[in-house]
Tab-separated table of C-alpha atoms and ligand atoms in Angstrom:
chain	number	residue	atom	x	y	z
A	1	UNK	CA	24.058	30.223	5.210
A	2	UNK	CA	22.929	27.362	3.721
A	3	UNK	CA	23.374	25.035	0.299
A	4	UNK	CA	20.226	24.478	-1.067
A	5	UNK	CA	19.213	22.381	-4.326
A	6	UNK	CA	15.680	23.644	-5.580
A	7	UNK	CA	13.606	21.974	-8.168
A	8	UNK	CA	10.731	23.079	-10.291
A	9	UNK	CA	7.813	20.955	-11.126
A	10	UNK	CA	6.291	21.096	-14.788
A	11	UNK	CA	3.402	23.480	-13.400
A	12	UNK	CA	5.902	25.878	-11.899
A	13	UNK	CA	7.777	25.982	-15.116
A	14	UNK	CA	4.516	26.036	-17.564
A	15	UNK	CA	4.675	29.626	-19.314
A	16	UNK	CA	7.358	32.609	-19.034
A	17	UNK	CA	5.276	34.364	-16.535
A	18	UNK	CA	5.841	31.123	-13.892
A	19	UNK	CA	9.510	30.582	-14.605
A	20	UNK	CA	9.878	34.538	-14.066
A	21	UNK	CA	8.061	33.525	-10.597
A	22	UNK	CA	9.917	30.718	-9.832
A	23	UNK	CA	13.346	32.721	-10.276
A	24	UNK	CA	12.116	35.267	-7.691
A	25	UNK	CA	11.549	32.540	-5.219
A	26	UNK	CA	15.753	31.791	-6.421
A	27	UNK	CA	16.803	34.647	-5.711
A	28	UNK	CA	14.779	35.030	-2.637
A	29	UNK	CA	17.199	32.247	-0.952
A	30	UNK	CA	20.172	33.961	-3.062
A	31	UNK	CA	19.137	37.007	-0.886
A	32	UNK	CA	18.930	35.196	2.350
A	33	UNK	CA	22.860	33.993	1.515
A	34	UNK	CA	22.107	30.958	0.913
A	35	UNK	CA	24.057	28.524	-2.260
A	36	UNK	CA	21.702	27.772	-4.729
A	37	UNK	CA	21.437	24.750	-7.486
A	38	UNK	CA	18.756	24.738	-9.746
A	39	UNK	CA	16.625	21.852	-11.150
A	40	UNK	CA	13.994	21.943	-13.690
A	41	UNK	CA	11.375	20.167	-15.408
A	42	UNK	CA	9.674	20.624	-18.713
A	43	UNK	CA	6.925	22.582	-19.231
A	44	UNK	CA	3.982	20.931	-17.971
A	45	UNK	CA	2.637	18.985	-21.099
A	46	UNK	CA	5.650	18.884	-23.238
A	47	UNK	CA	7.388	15.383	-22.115
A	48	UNK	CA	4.268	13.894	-23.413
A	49	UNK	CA	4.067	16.254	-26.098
A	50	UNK	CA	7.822	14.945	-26.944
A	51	UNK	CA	6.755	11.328	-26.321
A	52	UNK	CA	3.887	11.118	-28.527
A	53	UNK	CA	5.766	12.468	-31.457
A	54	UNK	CA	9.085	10.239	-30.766
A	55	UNK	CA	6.347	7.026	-30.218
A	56	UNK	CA	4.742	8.211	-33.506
A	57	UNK	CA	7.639	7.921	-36.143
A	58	UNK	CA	10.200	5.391	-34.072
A	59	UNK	CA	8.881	1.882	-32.896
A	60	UNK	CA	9.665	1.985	-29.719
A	61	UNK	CA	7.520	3.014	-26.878
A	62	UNK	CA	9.171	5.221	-23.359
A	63	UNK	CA	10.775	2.936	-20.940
A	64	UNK	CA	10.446	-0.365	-23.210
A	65	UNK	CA	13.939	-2.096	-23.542
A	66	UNK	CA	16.821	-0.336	-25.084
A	67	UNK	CA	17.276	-0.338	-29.076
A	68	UNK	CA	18.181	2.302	-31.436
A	69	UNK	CA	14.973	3.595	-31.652
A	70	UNK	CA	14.937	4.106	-28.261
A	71	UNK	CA	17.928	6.067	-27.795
A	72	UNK	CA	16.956	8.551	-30.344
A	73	UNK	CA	13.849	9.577	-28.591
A	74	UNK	CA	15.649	9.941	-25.820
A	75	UNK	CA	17.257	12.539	-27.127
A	76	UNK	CA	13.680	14.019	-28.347
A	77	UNK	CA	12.319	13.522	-25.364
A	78	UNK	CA	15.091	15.273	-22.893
A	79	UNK	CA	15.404	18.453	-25.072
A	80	UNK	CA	12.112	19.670	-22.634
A	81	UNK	CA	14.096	20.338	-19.970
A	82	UNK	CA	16.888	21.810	-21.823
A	83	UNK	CA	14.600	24.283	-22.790
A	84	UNK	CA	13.401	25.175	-19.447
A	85	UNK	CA	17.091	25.412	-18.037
A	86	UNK	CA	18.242	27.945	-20.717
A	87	UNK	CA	14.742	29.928	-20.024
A	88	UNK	CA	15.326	29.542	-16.026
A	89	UNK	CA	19.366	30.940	-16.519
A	90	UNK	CA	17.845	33.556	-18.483
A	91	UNK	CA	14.988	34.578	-16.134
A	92	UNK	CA	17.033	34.829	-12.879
A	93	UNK	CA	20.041	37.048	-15.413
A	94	UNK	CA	17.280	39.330	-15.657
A	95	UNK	CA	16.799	39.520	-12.108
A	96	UNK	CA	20.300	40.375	-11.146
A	97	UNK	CA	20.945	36.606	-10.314
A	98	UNK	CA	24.226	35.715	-11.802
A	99	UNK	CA	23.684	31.994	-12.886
A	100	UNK	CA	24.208	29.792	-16.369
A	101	UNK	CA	23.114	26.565	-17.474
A	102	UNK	CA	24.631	23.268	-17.146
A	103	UNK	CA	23.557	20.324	-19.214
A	104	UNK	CA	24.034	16.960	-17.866
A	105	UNK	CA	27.109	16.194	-20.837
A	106	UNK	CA	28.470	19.625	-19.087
A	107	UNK	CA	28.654	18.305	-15.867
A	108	UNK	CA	28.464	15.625	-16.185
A	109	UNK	CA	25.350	13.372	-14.615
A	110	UNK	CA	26.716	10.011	-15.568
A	111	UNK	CA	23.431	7.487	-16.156
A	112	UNK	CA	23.545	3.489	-17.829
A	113	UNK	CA	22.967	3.137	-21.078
A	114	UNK	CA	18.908	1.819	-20.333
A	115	UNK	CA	16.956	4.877	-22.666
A	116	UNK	CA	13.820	5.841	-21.145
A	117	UNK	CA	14.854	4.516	-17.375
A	118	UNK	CA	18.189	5.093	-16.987
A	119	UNK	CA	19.994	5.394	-13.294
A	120	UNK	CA	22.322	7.937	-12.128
A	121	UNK	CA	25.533	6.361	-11.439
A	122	UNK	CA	27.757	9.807	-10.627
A	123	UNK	CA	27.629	12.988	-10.745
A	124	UNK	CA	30.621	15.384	-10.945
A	125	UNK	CA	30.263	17.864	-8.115
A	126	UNK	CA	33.681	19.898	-8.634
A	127	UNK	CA	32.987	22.503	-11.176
A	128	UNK	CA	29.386	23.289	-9.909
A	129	UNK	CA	30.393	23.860	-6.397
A	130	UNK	CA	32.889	25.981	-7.924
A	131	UNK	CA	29.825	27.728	-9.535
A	132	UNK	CA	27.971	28.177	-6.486
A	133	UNK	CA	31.415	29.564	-4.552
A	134	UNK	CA	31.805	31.902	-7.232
A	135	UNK	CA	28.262	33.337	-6.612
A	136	UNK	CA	26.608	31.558	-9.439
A	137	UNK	CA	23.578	29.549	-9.582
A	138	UNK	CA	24.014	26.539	-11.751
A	139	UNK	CA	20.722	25.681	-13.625
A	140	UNK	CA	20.603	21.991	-14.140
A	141	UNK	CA	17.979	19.772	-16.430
A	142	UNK	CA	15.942	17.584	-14.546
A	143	UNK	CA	15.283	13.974	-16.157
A	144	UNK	CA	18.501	13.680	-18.323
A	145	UNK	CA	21.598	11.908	-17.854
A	146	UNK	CA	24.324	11.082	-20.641
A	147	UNK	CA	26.552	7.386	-20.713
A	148	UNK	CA	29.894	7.087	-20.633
A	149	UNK	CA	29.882	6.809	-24.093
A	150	UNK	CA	28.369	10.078	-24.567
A	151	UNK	CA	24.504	9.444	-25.777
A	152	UNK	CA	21.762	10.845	-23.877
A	153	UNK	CA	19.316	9.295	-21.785
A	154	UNK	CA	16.823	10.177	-19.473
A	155	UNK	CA	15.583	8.325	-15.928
A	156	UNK	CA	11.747	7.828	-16.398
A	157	UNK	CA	8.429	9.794	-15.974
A	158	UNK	CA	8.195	11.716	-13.100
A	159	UNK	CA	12.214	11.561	-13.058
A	160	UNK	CA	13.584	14.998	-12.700
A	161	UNK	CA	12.591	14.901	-8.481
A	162	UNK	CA	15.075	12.335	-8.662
A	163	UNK	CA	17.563	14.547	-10.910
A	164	UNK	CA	17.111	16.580	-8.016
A	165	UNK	CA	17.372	14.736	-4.572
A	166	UNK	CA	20.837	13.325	-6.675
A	167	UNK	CA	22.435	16.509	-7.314
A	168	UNK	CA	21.386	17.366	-3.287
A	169	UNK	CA	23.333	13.995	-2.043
A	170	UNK	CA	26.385	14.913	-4.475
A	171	UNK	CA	26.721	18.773	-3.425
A	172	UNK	CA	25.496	17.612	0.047
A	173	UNK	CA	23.051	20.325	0.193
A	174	UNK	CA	21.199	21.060	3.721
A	175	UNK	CA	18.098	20.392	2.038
A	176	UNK	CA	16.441	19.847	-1.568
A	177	UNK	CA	13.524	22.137	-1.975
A	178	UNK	CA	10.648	20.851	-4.376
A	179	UNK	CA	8.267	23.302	-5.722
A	180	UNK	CA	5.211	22.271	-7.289
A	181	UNK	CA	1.559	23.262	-7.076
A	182	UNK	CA	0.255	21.878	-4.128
A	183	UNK	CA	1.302	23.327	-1.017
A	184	UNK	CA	2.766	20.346	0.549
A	185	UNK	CA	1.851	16.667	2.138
A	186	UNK	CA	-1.543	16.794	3.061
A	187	UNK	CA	-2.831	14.474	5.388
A	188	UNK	CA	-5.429	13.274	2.921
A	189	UNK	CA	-6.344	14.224	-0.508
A	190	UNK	CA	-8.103	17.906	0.230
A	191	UNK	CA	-10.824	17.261	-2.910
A	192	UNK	CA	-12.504	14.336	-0.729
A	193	UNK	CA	-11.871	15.757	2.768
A	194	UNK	CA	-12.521	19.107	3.417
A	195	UNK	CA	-10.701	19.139	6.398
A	196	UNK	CA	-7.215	17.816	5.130
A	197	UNK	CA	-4.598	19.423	6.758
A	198	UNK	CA	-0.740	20.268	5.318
A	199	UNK	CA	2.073	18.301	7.503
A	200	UNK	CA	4.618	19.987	8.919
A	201	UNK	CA	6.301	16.958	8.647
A	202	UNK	CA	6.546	13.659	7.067
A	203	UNK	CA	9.014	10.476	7.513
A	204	UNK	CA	10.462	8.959	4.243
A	205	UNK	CA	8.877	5.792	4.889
A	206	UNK	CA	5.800	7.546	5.769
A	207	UNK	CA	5.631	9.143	2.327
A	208	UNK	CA	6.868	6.114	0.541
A	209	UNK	CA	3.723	4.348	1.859
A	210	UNK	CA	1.290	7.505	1.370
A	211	UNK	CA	3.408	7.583	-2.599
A	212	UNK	CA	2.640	3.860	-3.279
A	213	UNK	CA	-1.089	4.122	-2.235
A	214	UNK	CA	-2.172	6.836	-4.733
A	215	UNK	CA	-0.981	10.199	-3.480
A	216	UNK	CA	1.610	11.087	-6.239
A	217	UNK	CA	3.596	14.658	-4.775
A	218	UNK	CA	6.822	12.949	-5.084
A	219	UNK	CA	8.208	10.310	-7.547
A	220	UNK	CA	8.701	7.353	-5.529
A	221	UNK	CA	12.277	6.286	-6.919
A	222	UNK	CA	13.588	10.097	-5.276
A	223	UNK	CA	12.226	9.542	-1.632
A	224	UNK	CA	13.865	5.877	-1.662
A	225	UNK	CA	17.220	7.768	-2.897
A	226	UNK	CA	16.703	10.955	-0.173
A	227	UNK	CA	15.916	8.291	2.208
A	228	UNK	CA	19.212	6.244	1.669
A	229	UNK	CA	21.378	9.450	1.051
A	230	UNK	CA	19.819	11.119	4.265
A	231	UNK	CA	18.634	14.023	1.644
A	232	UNK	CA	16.143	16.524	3.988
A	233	UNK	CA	13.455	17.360	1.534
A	234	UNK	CA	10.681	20.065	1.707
A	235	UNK	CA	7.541	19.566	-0.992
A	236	UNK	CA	6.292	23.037	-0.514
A	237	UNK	CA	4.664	25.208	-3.688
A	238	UNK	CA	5.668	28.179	-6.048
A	239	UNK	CA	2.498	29.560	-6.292
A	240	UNK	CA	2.800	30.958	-2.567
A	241	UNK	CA	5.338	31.925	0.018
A	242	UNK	CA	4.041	29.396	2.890
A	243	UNK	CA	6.339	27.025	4.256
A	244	UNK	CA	5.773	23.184	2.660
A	245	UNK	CA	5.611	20.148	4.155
A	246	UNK	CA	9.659	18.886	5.152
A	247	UNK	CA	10.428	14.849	4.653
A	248	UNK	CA	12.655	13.507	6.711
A	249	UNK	CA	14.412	11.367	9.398
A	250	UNK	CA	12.239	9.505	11.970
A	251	UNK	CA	14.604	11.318	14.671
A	252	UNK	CA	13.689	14.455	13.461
A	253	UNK	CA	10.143	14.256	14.047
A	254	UNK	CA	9.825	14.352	18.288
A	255	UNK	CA	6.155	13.856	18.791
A	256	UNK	CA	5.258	11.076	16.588
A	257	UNK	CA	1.605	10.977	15.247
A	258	UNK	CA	-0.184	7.599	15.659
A	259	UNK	CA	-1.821	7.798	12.271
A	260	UNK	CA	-0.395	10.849	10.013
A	261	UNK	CA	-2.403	10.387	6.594
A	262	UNK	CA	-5.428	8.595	5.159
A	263	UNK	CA	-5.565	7.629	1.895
A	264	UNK	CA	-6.620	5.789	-1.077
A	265	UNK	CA	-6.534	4.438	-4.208
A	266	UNK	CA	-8.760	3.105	-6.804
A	267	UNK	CA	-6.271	1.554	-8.739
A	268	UNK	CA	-7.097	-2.163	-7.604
A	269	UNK	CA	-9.271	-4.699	-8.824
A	270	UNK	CA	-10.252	-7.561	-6.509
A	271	UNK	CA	-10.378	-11.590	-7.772
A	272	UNK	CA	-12.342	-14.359	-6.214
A	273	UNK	CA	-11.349	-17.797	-6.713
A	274	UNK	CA	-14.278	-20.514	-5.597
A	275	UNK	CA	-13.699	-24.265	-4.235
A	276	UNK	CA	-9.508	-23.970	-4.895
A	277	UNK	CA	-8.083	-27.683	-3.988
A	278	UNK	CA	-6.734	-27.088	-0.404
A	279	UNK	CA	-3.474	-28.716	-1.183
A	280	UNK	CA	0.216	-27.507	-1.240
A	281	UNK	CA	1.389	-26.000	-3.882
A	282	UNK	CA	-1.898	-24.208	-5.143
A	283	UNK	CA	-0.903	-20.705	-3.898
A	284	UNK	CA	2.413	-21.219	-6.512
A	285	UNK	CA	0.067	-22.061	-8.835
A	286	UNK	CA	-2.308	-19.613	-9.266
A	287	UNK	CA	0.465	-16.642	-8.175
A	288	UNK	CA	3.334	-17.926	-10.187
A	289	UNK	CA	1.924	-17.684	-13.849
A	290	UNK	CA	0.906	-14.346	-12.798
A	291	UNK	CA	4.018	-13.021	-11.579
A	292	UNK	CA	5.716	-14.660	-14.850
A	293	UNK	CA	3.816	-12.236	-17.173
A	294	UNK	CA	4.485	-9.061	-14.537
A	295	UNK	CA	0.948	-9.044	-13.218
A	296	UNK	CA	1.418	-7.390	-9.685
A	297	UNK	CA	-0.572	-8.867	-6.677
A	298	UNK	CA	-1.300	-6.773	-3.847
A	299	UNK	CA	-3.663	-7.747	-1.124
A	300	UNK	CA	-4.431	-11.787	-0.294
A	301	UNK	CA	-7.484	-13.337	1.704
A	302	UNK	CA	-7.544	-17.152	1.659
A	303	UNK	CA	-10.319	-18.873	3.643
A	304	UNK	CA	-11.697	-22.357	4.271
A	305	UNK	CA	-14.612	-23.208	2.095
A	306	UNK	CA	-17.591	-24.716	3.537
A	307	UNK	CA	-16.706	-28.126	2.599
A	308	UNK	CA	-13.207	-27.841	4.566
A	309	UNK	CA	-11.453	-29.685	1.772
A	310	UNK	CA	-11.409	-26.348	-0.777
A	311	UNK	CA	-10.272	-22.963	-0.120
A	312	UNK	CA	-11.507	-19.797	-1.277
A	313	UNK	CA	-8.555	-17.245	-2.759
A	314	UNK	CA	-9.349	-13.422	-3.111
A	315	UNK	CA	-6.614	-11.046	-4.149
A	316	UNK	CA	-5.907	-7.797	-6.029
A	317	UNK	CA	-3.909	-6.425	-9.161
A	318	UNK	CA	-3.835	-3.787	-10.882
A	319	UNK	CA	-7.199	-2.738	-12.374
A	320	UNK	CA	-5.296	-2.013	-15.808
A	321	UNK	CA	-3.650	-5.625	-15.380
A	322	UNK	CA	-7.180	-7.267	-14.490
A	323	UNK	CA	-8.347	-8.653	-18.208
A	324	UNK	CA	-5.371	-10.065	-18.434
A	325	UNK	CA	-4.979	-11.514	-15.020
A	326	UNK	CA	-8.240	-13.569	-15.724
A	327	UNK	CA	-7.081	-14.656	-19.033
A	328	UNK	CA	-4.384	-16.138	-17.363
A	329	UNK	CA	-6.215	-17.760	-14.792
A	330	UNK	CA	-9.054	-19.042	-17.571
A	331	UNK	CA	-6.459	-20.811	-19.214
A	332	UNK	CA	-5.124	-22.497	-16.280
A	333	UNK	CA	-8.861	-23.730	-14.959
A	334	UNK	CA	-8.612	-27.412	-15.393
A	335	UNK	CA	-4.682	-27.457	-13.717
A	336	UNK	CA	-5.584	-25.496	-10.835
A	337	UNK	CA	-9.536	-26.910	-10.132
A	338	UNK	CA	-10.941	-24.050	-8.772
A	339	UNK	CA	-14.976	-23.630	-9.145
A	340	UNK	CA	-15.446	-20.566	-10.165
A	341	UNK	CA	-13.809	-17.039	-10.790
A	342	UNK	CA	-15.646	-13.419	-9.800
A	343	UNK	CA	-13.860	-10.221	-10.683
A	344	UNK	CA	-14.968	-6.938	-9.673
A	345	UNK	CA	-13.591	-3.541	-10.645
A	346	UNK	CA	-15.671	-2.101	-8.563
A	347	UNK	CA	-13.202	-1.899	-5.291
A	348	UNK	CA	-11.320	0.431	-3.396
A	349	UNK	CA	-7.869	0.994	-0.932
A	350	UNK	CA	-8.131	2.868	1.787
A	351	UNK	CA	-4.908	2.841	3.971
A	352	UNK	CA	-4.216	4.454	7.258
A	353	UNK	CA	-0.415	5.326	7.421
A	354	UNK	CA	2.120	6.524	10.338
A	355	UNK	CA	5.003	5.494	12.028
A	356	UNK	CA	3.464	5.801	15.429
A	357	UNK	CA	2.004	2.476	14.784
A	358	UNK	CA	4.972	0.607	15.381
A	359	UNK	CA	4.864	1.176	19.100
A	360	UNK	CA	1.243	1.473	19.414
A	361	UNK	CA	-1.437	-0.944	19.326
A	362	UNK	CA	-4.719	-1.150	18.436
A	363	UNK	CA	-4.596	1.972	15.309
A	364	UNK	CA	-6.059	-1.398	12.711
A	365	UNK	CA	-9.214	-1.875	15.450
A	366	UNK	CA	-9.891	1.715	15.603
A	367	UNK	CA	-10.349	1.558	11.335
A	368	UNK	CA	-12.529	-1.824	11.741
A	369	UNK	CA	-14.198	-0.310	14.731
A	370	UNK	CA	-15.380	3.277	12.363
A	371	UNK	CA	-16.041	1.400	8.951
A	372	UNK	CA	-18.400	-0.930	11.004
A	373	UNK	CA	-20.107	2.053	12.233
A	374	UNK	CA	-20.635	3.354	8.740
A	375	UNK	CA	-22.039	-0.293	7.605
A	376	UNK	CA	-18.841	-0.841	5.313
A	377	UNK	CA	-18.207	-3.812	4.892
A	378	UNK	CA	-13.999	-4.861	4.611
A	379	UNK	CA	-13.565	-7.206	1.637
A	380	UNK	CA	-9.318	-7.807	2.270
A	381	UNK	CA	-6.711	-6.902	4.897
A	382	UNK	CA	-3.117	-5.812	4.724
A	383	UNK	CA	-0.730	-4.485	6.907
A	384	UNK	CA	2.620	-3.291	7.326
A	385	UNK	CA	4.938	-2.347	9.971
A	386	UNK	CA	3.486	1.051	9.392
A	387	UNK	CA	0.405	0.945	7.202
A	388	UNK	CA	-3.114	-0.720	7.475
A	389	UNK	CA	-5.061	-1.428	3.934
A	390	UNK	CA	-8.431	-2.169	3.443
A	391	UNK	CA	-10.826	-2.944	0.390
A	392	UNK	CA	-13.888	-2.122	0.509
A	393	UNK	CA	-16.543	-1.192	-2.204
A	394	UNK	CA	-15.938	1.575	-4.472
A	395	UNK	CA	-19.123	3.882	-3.489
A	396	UNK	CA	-17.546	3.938	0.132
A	397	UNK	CA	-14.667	5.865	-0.581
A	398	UNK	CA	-15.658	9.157	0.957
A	399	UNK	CA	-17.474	7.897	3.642
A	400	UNK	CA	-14.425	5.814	4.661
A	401	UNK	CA	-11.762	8.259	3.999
A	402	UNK	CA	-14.035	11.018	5.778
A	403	UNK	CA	-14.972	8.895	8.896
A	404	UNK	CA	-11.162	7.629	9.237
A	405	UNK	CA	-9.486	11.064	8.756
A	406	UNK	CA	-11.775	12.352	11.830
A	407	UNK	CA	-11.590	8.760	14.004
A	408	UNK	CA	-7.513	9.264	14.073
A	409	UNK	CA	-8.138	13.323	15.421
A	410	UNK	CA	-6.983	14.474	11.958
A	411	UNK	CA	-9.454	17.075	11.046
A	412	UNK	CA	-8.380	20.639	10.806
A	413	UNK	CA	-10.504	22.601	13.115
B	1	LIG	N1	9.489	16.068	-17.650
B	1	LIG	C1	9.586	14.717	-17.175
B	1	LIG	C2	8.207	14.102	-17.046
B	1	LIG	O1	7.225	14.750	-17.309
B	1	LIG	C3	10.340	14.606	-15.897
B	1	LIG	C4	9.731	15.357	-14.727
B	1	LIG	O2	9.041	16.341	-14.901
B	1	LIG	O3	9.972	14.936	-13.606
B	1	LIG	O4	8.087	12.941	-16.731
B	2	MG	MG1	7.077	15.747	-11.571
């Protein structure tokens, strides 16, 4: 027997007919013995159904700093998962399932007071492990929490994974099941490489990297919080009965791939500064203004220009962030001397990712070695402990992605 917290993704929730299949697959593990919590999301749609409406009558937009305003369509906003818990406690009755809803008041899931990106600070576990004792199966909302003072908030977009990986830390479930309609971790995106195959496995940090470079199965804040709480997680789908893809421990995973996913993102845009005064100070500069109005840099190349008394600076934001990045930089031309300033959106990230680099070398040759083969050319570098990023131009994607995925023996046969 085993305690098990499973959550339901927007898509497996979308219509009657998929909550009706997504309380089979409950009482499926009911069957096996097992203790069963429930999560849920809203129907896919309706959060930004909810949004849009609360954004068009109150002045205040999701996530922006707490007012009035804000805490009202917080209460808007969270009533789509309330739905979807009473329609979930319903749909496994019907089945034979005994089980009933708890709302986060009911419980309760104590958050701040920070509408639209509130944090879990406790959750009560007593009464629902009572539940689950009893034979029940406590049906939770995803995505809301309620302050100490009794108002309701909720934790952010993408928030009820977390919702869930906190409710499997507090009952200290064996393992929080997320069901959502992909089949699990793939070790590339399957639309550009045919030959993508699902991992059996996946390290936190691993999927933190593969999360934070464009492949969005998990929200990012919940595999931070499994990783800290120790939380064994399995992304796996409700469409089908195949196993998913399990997250966890380093230990756990004996035979450690050298490279266990390519991917990318096309998120980034890429900034040249010409002829930069090669003097201290310059780097805090040009970086500081742009950190001061939350413009994110990512990747950094600074070379010697032919003159050896400049230096050329090429870095990335946030393509979304790039008008205003130059702006920025315009304003600041005389102060910081630089020649001249080239921007081009038309850049991608391709990352390699896997823990085995750590006690490997040479994984960042192997990339450098296949894009040269292709005739890419690699506009910046970064690396991490367990990562290696590259930019190249946009057109390249597939070609990159493709000849990587097969350099690092990835390709399903
Ligand atoms: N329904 C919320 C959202 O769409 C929370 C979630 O589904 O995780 O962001
Ligand atoms: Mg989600």
């Amino acid at each position: 027997m085993a305690r098990l917290v499973m959550k339901f993704g927007g898509t497996s929730v979308a219509d009657v007919a998929r909550i009706r299949a997504a309380a089979k697959h409950v009482k499926r593990e009911r069957d096996a013995g097992n203790e069963v919590a429930v999560v849920v999301s809203a129907m896919a749609g309706v959060t930004n159904q909810l949004v849009a409406w609360a954004g068009e009558i109150g002045a205040w937009s999701y996530g922006a700093e707490a007012d009035a305003a804000g805490r009202e369509s917080d209460v808007v906003v969270a009533t789509g998962e309330q739905v979807t818990c009473g329609l979930m406690a319903l749909a496994l009755q019907a089945l034979g399932v005994k089980a009933r809803s708890w709302l986060a008041w009911q419980i309760p899931i104590v958050s701040d007071d920070a509408p639209g990106k509130a944090r879990i600070e406790s959750i009560a576990a007593q009464d629902l492990l009572a539940a689950m004792a009893n034979g029940e199966v406590p049906v939770v909302p995803g995505f809301q929490g309620v302050t100490r003072g009794g108002r309701l908030t909720t934790l952010g977009r993408g928030g009820s994974d977390t919702s869930a990986v906190a409710l499997a830390a507090t009952l200290a479930a064996d393992r929080c099941d997320i069901y959502t309609d992909v089949e699990g971790v793939y070790t590339s995106d399957p639309r550009v490489v045919a030959k993508a195959r699902k991992l059996d496995k996946i390290t936190y940090e691993e999927m933190l990297e593969m999360a934070s470079v464009g492949a969005k199965v998990l929200q990012t804040r919940s595999v931070e919080l499994a990783m800290k709480q120790g939380v064994r997680l399995q992304v796996r789908s409700s469409f089908s009965d195949a196993p998913g893809t399990l997250v966890v421990d380093e230990d756990e995973i004996v035979e450690k791939a050298l490279v266990s996913g390519v991917a990318y993102s096309r998120d980034e845009a890429k900034i040249t500064l010409s002829r930069v005064a090669d003097r201290p100070g310059v780097a805090a500069a040009v970086f500081g203004p742009l950190a001061e109005a939350n413009v994110n840099v990512d990747m950094i190349v600074q070379n010697v220009s032919a003159d050896g008394k400049t230096t050329d600076l090429t870095f990335t934001v946030v393509k979304a962030d790039l008008d205003r990045a130059v702006a920025i930089l315009e304003a600041r031309r005389k102060d910081l001397g630089f020649a001249g300033l080239i921007q081009d959106r038309n850049v991608v990230k391709v990352s390699v990712i896997g823990v085995g680099m750590r006690s490997h070398a040479g994984v960042a040759q192997r990339m450098f070695q296949a894009l040269a083969e292709k005739g890419i050319n690699i506009q910046a570098i970064t690396t991490s402990e367990i990562k290696v990023s590259v930019l190249i131009a946009e057109e390249y994607t597939e070609l990159a992605v493709r000849a990587l995925h097969s350099v690092y023996g990835l390709d399903a046969d």
